[in-house]
PDB file of C-alpha atoms and ligand atoms in Angstrom:
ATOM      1  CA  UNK T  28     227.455 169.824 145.590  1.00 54.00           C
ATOM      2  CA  UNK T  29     224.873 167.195 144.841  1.00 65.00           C
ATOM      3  CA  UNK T  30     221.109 167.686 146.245  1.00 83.00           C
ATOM      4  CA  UNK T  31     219.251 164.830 147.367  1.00 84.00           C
ATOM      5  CA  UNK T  32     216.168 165.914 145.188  1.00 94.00           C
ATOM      6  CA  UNK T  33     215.554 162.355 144.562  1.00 97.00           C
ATOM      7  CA  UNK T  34     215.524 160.793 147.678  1.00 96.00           C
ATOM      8  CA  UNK T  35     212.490 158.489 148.046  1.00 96.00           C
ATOM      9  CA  UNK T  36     211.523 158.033 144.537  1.00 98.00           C
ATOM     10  CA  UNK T  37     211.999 155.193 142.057  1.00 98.00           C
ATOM     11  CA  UNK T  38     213.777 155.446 138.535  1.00 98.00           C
ATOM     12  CA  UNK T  39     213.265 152.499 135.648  1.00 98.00           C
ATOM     13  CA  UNK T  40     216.353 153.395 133.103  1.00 99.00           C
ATOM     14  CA  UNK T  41     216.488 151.144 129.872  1.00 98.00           C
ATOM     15  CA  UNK T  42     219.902 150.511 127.675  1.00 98.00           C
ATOM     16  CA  UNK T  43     221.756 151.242 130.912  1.00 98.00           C
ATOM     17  CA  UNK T  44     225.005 149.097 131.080  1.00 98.00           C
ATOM     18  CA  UNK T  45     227.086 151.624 129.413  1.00 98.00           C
ATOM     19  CA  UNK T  46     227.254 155.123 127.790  1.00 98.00           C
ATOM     20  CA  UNK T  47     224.443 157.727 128.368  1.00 98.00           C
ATOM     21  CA  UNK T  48     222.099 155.207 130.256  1.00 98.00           C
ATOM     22  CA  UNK T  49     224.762 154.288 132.924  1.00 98.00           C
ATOM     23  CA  UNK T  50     225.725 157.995 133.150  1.00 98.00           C
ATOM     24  CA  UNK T  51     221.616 158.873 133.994  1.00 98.00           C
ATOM     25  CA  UNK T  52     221.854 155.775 136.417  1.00 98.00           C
ATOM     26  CA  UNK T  53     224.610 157.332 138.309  1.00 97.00           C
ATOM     27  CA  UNK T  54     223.692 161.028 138.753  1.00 97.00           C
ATOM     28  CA  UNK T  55     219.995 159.835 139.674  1.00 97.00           C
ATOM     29  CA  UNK T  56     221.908 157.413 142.430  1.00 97.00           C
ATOM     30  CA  UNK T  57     224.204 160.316 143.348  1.00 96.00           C
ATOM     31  CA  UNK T  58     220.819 162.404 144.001  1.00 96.00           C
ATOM     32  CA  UNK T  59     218.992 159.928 146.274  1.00 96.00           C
ATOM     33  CA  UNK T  60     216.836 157.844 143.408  1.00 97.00           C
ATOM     34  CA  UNK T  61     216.733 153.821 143.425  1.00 98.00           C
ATOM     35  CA  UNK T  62     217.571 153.114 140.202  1.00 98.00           C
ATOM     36  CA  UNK T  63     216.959 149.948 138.008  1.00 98.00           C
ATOM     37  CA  UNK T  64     218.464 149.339 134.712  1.00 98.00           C
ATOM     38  CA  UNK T  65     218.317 146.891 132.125  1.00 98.00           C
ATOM     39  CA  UNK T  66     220.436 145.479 128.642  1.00 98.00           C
ATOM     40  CA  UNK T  67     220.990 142.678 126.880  1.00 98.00           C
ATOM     41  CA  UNK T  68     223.608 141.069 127.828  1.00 98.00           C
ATOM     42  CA  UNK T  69     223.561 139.766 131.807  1.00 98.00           C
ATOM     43  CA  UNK T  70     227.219 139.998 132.584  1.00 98.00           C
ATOM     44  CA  UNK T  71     228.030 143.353 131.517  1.00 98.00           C
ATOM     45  CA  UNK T  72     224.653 144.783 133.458  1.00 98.00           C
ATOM     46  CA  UNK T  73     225.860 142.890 136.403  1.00 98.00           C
ATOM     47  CA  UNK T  74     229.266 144.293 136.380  1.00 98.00           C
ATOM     48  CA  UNK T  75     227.677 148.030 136.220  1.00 98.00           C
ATOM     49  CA  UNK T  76     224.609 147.281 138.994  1.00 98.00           C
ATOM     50  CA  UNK T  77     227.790 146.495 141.103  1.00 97.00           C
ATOM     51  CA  UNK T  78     230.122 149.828 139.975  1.00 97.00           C
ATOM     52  CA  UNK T  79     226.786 151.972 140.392  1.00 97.00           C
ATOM     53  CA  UNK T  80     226.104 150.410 143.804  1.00 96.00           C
ATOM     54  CA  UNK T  81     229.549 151.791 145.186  1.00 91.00           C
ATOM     55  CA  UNK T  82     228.360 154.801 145.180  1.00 82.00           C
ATOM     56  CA  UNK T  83     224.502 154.445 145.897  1.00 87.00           C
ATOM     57  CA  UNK T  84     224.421 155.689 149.300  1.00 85.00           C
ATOM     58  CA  UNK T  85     221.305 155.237 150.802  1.00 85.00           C
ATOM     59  CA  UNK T  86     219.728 154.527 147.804  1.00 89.00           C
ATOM     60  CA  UNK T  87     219.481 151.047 146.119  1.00 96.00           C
ATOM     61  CA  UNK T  88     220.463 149.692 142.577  1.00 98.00           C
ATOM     62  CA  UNK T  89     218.974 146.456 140.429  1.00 98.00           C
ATOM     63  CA  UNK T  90     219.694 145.021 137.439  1.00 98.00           C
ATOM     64  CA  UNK T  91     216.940 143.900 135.244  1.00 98.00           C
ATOM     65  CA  UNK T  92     218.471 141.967 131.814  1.00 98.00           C
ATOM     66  CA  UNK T  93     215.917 142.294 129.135  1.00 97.00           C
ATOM     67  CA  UNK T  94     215.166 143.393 125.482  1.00 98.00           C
ATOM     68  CA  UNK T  95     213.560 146.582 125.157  1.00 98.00           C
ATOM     69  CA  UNK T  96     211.792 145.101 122.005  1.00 97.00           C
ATOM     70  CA  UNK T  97     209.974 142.843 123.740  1.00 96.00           C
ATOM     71  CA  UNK T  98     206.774 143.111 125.335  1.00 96.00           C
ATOM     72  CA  UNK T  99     206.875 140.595 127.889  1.00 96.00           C
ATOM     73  CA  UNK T 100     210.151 141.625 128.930  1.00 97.00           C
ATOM     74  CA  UNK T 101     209.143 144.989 129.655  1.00 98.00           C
ATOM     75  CA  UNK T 102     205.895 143.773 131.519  1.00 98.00           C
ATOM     76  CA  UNK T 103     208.301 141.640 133.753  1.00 98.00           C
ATOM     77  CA  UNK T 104     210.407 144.729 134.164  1.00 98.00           C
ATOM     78  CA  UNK T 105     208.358 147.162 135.095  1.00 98.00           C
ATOM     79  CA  UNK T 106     206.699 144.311 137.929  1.00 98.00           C
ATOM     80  CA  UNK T 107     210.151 143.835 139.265  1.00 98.00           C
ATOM     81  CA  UNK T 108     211.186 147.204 139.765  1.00 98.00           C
ATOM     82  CA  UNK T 109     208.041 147.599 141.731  1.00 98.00           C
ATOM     83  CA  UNK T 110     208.621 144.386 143.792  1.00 98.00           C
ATOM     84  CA  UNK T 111     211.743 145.361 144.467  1.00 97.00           C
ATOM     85  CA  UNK T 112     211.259 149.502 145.324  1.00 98.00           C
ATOM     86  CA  UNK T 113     207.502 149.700 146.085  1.00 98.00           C
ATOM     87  CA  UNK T 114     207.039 152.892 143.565  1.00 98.00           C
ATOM     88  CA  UNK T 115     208.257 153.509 139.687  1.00 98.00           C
ATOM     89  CA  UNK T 116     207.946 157.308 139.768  1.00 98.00           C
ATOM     90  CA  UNK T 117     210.945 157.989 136.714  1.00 98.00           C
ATOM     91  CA  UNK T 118     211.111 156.421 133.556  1.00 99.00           C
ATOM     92  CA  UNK T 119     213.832 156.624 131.186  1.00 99.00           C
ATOM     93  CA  UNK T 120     213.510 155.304 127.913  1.00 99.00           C
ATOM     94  CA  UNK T 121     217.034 155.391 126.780  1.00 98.00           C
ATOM     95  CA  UNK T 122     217.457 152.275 124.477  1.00 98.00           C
ATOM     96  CA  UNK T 123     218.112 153.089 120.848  1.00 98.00           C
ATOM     97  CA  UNK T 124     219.268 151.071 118.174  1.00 97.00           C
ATOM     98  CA  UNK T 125     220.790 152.179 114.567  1.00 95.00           C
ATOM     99  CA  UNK T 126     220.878 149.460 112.523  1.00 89.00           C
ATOM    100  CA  UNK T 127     220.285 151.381 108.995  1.00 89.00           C
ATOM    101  CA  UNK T 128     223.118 153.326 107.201  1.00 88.00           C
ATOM    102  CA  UNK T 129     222.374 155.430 104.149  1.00 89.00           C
ATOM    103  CA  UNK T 130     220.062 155.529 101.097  1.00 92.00           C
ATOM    104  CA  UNK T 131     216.775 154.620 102.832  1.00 96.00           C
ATOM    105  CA  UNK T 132     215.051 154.162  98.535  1.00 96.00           C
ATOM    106  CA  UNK T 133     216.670 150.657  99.281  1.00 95.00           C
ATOM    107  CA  UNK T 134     217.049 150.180 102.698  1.00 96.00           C
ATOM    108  CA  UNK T 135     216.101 146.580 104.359  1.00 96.00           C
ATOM    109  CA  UNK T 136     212.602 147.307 105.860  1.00 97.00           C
ATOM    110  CA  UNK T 137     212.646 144.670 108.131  1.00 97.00           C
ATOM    111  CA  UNK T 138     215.752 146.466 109.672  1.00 96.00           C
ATOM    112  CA  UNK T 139     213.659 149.644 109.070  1.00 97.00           C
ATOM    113  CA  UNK T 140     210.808 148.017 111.287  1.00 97.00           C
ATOM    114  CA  UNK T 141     213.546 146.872 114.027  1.00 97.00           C
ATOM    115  CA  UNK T 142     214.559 150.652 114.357  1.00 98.00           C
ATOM    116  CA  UNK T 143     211.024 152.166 114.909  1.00 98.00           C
ATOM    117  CA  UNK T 144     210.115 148.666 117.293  1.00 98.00           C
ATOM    118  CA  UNK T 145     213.046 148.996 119.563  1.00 98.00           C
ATOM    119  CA  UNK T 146     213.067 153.576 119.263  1.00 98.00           C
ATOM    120  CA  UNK T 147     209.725 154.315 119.191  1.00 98.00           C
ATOM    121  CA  UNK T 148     207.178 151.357 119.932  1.00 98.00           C
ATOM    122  CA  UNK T 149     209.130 150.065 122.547  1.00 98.00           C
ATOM    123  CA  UNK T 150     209.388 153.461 124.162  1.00 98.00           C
ATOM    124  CA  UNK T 151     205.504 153.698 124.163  1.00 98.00           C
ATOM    125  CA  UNK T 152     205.288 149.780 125.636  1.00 98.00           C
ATOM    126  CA  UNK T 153     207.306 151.153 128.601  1.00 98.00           C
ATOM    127  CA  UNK T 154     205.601 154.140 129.298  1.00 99.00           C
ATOM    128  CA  UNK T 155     201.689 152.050 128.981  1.00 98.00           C
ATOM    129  CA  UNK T 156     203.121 149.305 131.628  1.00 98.00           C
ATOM    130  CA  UNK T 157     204.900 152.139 134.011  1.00 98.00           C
ATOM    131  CA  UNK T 158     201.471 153.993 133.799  1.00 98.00           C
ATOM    132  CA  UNK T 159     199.504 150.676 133.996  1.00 98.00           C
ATOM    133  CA  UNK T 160     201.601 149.682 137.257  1.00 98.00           C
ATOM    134  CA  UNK T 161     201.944 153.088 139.169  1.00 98.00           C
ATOM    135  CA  UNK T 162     202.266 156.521 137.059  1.00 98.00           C
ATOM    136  CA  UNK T 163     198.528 156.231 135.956  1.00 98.00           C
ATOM    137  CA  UNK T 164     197.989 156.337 140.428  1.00 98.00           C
ATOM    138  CA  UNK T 165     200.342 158.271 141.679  1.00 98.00           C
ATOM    139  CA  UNK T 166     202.230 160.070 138.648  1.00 98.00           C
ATOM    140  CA  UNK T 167     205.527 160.585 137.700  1.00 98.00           C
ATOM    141  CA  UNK T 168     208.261 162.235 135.188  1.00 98.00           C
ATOM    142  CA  UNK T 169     209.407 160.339 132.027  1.00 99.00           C
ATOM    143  CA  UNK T 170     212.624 161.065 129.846  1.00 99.00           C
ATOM    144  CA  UNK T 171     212.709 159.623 126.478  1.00 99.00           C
ATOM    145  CA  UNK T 172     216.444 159.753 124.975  1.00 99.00           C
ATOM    146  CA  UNK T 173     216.021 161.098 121.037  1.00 98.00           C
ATOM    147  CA  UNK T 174     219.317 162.781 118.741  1.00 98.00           C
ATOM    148  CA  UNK T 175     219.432 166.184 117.332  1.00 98.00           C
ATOM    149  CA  UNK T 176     219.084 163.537 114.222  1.00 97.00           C
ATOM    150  CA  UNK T 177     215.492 163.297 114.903  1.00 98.00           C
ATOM    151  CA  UNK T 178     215.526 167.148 114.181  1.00 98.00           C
ATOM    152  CA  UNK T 179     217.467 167.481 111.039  1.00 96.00           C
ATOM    153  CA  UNK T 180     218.069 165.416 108.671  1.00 95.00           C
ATOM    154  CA  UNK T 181     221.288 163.832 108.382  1.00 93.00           C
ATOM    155  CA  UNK T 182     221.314 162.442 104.879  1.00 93.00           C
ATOM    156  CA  UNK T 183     223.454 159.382 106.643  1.00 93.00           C
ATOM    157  CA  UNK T 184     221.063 157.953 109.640  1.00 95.00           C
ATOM    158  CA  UNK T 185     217.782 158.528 107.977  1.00 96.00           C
ATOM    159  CA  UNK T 186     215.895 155.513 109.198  1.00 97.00           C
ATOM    160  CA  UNK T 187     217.258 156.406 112.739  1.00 97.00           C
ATOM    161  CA  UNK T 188     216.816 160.221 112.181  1.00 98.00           C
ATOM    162  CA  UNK T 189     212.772 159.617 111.142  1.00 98.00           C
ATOM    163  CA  UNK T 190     212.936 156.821 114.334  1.00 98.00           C
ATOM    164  CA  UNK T 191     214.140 159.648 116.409  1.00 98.00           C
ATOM    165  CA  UNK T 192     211.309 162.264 115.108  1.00 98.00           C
ATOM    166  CA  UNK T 193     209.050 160.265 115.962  1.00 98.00           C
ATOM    167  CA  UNK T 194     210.140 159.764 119.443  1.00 99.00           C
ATOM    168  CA  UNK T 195     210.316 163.234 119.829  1.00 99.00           C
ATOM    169  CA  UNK T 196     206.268 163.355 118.277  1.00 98.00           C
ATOM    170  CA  UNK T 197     205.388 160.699 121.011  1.00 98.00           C
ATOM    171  CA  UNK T 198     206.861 162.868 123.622  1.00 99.00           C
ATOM    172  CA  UNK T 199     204.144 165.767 123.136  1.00 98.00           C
ATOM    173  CA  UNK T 200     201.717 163.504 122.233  1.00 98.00           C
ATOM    174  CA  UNK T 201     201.797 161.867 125.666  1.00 99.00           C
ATOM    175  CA  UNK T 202     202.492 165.735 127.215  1.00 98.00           C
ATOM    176  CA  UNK T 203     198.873 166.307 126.447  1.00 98.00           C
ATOM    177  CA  UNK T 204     197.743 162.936 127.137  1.00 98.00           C
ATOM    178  CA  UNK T 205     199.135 162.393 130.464  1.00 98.00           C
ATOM    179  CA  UNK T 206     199.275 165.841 132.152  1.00 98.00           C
ATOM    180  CA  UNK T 207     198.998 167.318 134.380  1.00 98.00           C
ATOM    181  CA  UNK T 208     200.059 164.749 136.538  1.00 98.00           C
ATOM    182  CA  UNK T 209     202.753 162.808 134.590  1.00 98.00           C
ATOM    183  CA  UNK T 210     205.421 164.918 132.602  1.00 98.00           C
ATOM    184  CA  UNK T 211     206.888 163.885 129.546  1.00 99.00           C
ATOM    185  CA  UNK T 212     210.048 165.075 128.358  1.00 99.00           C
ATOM    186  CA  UNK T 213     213.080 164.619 125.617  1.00 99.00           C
ATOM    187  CA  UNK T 214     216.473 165.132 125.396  1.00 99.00           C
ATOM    188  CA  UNK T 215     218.437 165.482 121.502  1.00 98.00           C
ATOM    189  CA  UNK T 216     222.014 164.880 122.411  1.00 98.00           C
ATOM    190  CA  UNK T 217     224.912 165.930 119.658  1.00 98.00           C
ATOM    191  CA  UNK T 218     227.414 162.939 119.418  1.00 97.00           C
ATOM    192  CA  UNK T 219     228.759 161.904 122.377  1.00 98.00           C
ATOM    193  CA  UNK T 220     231.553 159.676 123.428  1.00 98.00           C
ATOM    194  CA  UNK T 221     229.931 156.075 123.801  1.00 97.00           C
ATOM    195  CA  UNK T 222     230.518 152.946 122.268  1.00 95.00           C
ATOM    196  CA  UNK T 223     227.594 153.731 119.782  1.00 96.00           C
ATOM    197  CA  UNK T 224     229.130 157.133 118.433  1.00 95.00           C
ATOM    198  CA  UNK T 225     232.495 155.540 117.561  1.00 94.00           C
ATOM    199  CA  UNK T 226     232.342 155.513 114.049  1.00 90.00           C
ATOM    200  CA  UNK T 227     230.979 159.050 114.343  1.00 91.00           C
ATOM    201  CA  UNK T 228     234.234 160.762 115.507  1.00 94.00           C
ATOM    202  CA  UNK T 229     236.465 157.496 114.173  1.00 94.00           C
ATOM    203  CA  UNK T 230     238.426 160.578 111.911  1.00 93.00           C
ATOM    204  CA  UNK T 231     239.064 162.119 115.462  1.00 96.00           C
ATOM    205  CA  UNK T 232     237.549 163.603 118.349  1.00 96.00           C
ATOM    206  CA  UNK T 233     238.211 167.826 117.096  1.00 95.00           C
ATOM    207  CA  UNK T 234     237.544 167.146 113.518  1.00 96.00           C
ATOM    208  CA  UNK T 235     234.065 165.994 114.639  1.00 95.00           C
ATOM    209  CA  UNK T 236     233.569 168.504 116.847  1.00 96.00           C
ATOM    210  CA  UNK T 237     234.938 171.458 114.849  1.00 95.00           C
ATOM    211  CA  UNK T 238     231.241 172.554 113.640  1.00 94.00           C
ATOM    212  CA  UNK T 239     230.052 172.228 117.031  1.00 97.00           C
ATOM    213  CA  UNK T 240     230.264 176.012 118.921  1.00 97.00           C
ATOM    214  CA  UNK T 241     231.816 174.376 122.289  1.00 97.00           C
ATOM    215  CA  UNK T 242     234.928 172.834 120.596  1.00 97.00           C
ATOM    216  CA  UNK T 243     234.069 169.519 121.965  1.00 98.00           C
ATOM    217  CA  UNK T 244     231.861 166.088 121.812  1.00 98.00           C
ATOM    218  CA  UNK T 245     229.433 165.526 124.481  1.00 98.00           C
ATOM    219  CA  UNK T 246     230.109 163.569 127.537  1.00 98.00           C
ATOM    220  CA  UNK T 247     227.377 160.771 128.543  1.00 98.00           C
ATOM    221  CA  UNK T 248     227.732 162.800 132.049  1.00 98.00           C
ATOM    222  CA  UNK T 249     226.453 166.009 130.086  1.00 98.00           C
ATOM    223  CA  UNK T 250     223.356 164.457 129.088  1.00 98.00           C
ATOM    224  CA  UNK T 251     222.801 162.686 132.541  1.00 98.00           C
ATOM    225  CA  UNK T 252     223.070 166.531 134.252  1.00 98.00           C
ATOM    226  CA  UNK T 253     220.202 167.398 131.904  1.00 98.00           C
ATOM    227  CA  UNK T 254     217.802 164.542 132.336  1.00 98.00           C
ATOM    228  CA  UNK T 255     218.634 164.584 136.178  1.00 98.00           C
ATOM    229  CA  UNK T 256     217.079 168.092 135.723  1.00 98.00           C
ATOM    230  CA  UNK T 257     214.161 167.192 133.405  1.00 98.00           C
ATOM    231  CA  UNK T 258     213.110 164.276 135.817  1.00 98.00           C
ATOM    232  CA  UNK T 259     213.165 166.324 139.159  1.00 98.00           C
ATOM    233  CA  UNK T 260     210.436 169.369 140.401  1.00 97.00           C
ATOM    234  CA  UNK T 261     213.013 171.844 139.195  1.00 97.00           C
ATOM    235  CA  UNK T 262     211.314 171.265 135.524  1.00 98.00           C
ATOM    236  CA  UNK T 263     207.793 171.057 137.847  1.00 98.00           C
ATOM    237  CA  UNK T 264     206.925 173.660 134.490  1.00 98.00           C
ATOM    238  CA  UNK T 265     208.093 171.490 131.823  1.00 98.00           C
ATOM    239  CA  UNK T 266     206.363 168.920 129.880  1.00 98.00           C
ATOM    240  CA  UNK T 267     206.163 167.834 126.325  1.00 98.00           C
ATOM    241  CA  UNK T 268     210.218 169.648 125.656  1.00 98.00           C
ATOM    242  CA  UNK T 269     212.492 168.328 123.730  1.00 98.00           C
ATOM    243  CA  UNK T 270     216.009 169.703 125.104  1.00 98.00           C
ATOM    244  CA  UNK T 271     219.094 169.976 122.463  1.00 98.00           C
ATOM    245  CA  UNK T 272     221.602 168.654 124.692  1.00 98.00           C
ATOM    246  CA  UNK T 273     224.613 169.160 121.665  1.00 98.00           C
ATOM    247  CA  UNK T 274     227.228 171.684 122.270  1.00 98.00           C
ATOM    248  CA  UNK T 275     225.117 174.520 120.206  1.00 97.00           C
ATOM    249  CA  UNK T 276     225.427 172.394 117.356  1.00 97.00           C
ATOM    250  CA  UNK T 277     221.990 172.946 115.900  1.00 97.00           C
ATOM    251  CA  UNK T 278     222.186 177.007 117.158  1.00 95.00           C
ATOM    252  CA  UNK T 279     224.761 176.448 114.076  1.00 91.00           C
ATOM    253  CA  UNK T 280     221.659 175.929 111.373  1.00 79.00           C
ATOM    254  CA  UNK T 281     223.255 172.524 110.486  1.00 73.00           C
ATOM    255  CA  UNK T 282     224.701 168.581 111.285  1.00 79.00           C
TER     256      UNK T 282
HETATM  257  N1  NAP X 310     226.026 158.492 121.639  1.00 79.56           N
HETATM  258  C1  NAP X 310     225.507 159.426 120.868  1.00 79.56           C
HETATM  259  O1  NAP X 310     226.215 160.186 120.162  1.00 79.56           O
HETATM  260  C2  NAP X 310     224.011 159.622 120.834  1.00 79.56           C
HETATM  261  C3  NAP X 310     223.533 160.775 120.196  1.00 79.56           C
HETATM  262  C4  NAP X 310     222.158 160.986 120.155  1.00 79.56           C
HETATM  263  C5  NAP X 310     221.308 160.074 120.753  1.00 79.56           C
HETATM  264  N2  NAP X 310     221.806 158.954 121.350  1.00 79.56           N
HETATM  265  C6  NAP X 310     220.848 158.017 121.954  1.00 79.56           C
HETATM  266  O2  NAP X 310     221.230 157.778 123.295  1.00 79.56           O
HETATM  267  C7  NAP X 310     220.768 156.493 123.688  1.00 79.56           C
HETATM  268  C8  NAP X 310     221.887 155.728 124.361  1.00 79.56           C
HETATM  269  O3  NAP X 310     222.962 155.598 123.447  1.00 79.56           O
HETATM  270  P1  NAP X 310     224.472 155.355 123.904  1.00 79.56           P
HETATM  271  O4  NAP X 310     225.296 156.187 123.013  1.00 79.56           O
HETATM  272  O5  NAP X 310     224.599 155.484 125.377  1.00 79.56           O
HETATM  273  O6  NAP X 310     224.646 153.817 123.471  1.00 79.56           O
HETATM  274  P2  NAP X 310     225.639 152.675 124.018  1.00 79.56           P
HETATM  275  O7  NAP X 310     226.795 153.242 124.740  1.00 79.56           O
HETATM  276  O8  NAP X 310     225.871 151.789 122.853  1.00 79.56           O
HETATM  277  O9  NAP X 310     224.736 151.925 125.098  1.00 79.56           O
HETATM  278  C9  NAP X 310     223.572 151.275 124.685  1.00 79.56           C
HETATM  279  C10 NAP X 310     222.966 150.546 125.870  1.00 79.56           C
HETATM  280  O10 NAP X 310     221.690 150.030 125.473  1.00 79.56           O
HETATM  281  C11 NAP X 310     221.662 148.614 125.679  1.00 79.56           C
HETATM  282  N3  NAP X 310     220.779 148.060 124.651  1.00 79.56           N
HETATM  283  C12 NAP X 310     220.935 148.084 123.308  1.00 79.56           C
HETATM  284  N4  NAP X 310     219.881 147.500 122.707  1.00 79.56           N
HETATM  285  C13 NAP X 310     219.048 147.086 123.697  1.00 79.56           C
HETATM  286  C14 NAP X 310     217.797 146.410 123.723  1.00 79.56           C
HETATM  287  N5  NAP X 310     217.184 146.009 122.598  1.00 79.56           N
HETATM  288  N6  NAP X 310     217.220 146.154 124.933  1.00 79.56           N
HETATM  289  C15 NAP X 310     217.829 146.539 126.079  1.00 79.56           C
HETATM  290  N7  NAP X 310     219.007 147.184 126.117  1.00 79.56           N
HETATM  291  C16 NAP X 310     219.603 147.451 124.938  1.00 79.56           C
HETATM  292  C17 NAP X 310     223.134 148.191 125.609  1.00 79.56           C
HETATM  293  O11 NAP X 310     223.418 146.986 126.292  1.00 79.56           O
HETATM  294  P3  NAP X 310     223.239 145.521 125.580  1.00 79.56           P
HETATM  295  O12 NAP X 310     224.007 145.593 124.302  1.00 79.56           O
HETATM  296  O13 NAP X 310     223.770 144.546 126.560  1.00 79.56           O
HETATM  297  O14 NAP X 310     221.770 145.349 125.361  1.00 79.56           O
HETATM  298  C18 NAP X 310     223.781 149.363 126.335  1.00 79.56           C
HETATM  299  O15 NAP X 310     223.618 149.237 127.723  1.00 79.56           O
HETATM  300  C19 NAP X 310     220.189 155.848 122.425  1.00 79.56           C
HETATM  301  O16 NAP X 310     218.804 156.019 122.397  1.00 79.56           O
HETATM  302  C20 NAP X 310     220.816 156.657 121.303  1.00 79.56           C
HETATM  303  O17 NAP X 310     220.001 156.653 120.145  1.00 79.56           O
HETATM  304  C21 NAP X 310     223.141 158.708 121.397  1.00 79.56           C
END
């Protein structure tokens, strides 16, 4: 049974053509929000603005495409949403990049820098223009997407993994900064099936997911359930978390 919780109120999701971003798009749609996403590439963002919109209901869906890393781009973003809906009451800063394998003693900084623009900076940009624009007035609830990487080290996605930390730094940072009336949440997913993950579980989906407790890899429609319920007055209590979204992985000790 889905709720209507979100009826009335306006969600901003980044990285939202595919995987995890689409998947918060939908259940915030499927709960009454107006949702506008953004990506790269036009075409693709199109083609999911038109999937999502099938099952919008009353609610209404926009496509915004745009690079996260770029500061006039999310200006122009954040304007247009409000054009468009009237409010931005939900942000969801779900674009993350991993560009960085490895040894980080000789990783390529500038690739380094890209990582904590795009994961970190970035995330920061959006939430200054969405509290420049509307939160700042009339508050609101933001979701910022980390990785149980950003919580452990991996030895294998350090750049990301430090990115990630980081995030998940800025998250309580702003908890304090912007309470009590905006909240400021995280999620730390486990792997999860999307296009990013691939090479993760590339040896097969149960050998990757034989340390995790649940037996399985995460869905990008587990993750949405969470943030649906981080972002709505059901988490009224909540600011400044970080939720392990992984299967029990990290209940384990380990990655
Ligand atoms: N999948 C996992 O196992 C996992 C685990 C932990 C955390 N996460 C985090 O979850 C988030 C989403 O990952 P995902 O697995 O859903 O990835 P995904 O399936 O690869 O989707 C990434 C989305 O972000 C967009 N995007 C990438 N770079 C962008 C940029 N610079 N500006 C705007 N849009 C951009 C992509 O579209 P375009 O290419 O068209 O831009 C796409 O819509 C990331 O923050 C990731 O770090 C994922």
């Amino acid at each position: 049974m889905t709720t209507l919780d979100l009826a009335g109120r306006t969600a901003l999701i980044t990285g939202a053509s595919r995987g995890i971003g689409k998947a918060i798009a939908a259940e915030l749609l499927r709960r009454g929000a107006n949702v506008a996403i953004t990506a790269r590439k036009p075409g693709p963002l199109e083609e999911t603005a038109h999937e999502l919109a099938e099952h919008a209901g009353q609610a209404g869906v926009v496509a915004f495409p745009s690079n996260t890393g770029d500061l006039e781009s999310r200006h122009g973003v954040v304007a247009a949403t409000l054009d468009r809906f009237g409010s931005l009451d939900i942000l969801v800063n779900n674009t993350g990049i991993n560009p960085v394998y490895g040894s980080l003693i000789d990783a390529d900084l500038a690739a380094v820098s890209k990582i904590f623009d795009v994961n970190v900076v970035a995330a920061l940009g959006f939430v200054q223009e969405a509290h420049a624009a509307w939160m700042g007035e009339h508050g609101g609830s933001i979701l910022n997407i980390a990785s149980v990487a950003g919580l452990r080290s991996t030895g294998v996605i350090s750049a990301y993994g430090a990115s990630k930390a980081a995030l998940i730094r800025l998250t309580e940072e702003l908890a304090w900064q912007l309470g009590p009336s905006i909240r400021v949440n995280a999620i730390a997913p486990g792997v999860v099936k999307t296009q990013f993950a691939e090479a993760l579980y590339a040896a097969g989906e149960d050998k990757a997911a034989a340390g995790y407790p649940l037996k399985r890899l995460g869905t990008p429609e587990d993750i949405a359930r969470a943030a649906a319920f981080l972002l709505s007055d059901d988490a009224s209590w909540i600011t400044g978390e970080t939720l392990r979204v992984d299967g029990g992985l990290l209940a384990t000790g380990g990655l």
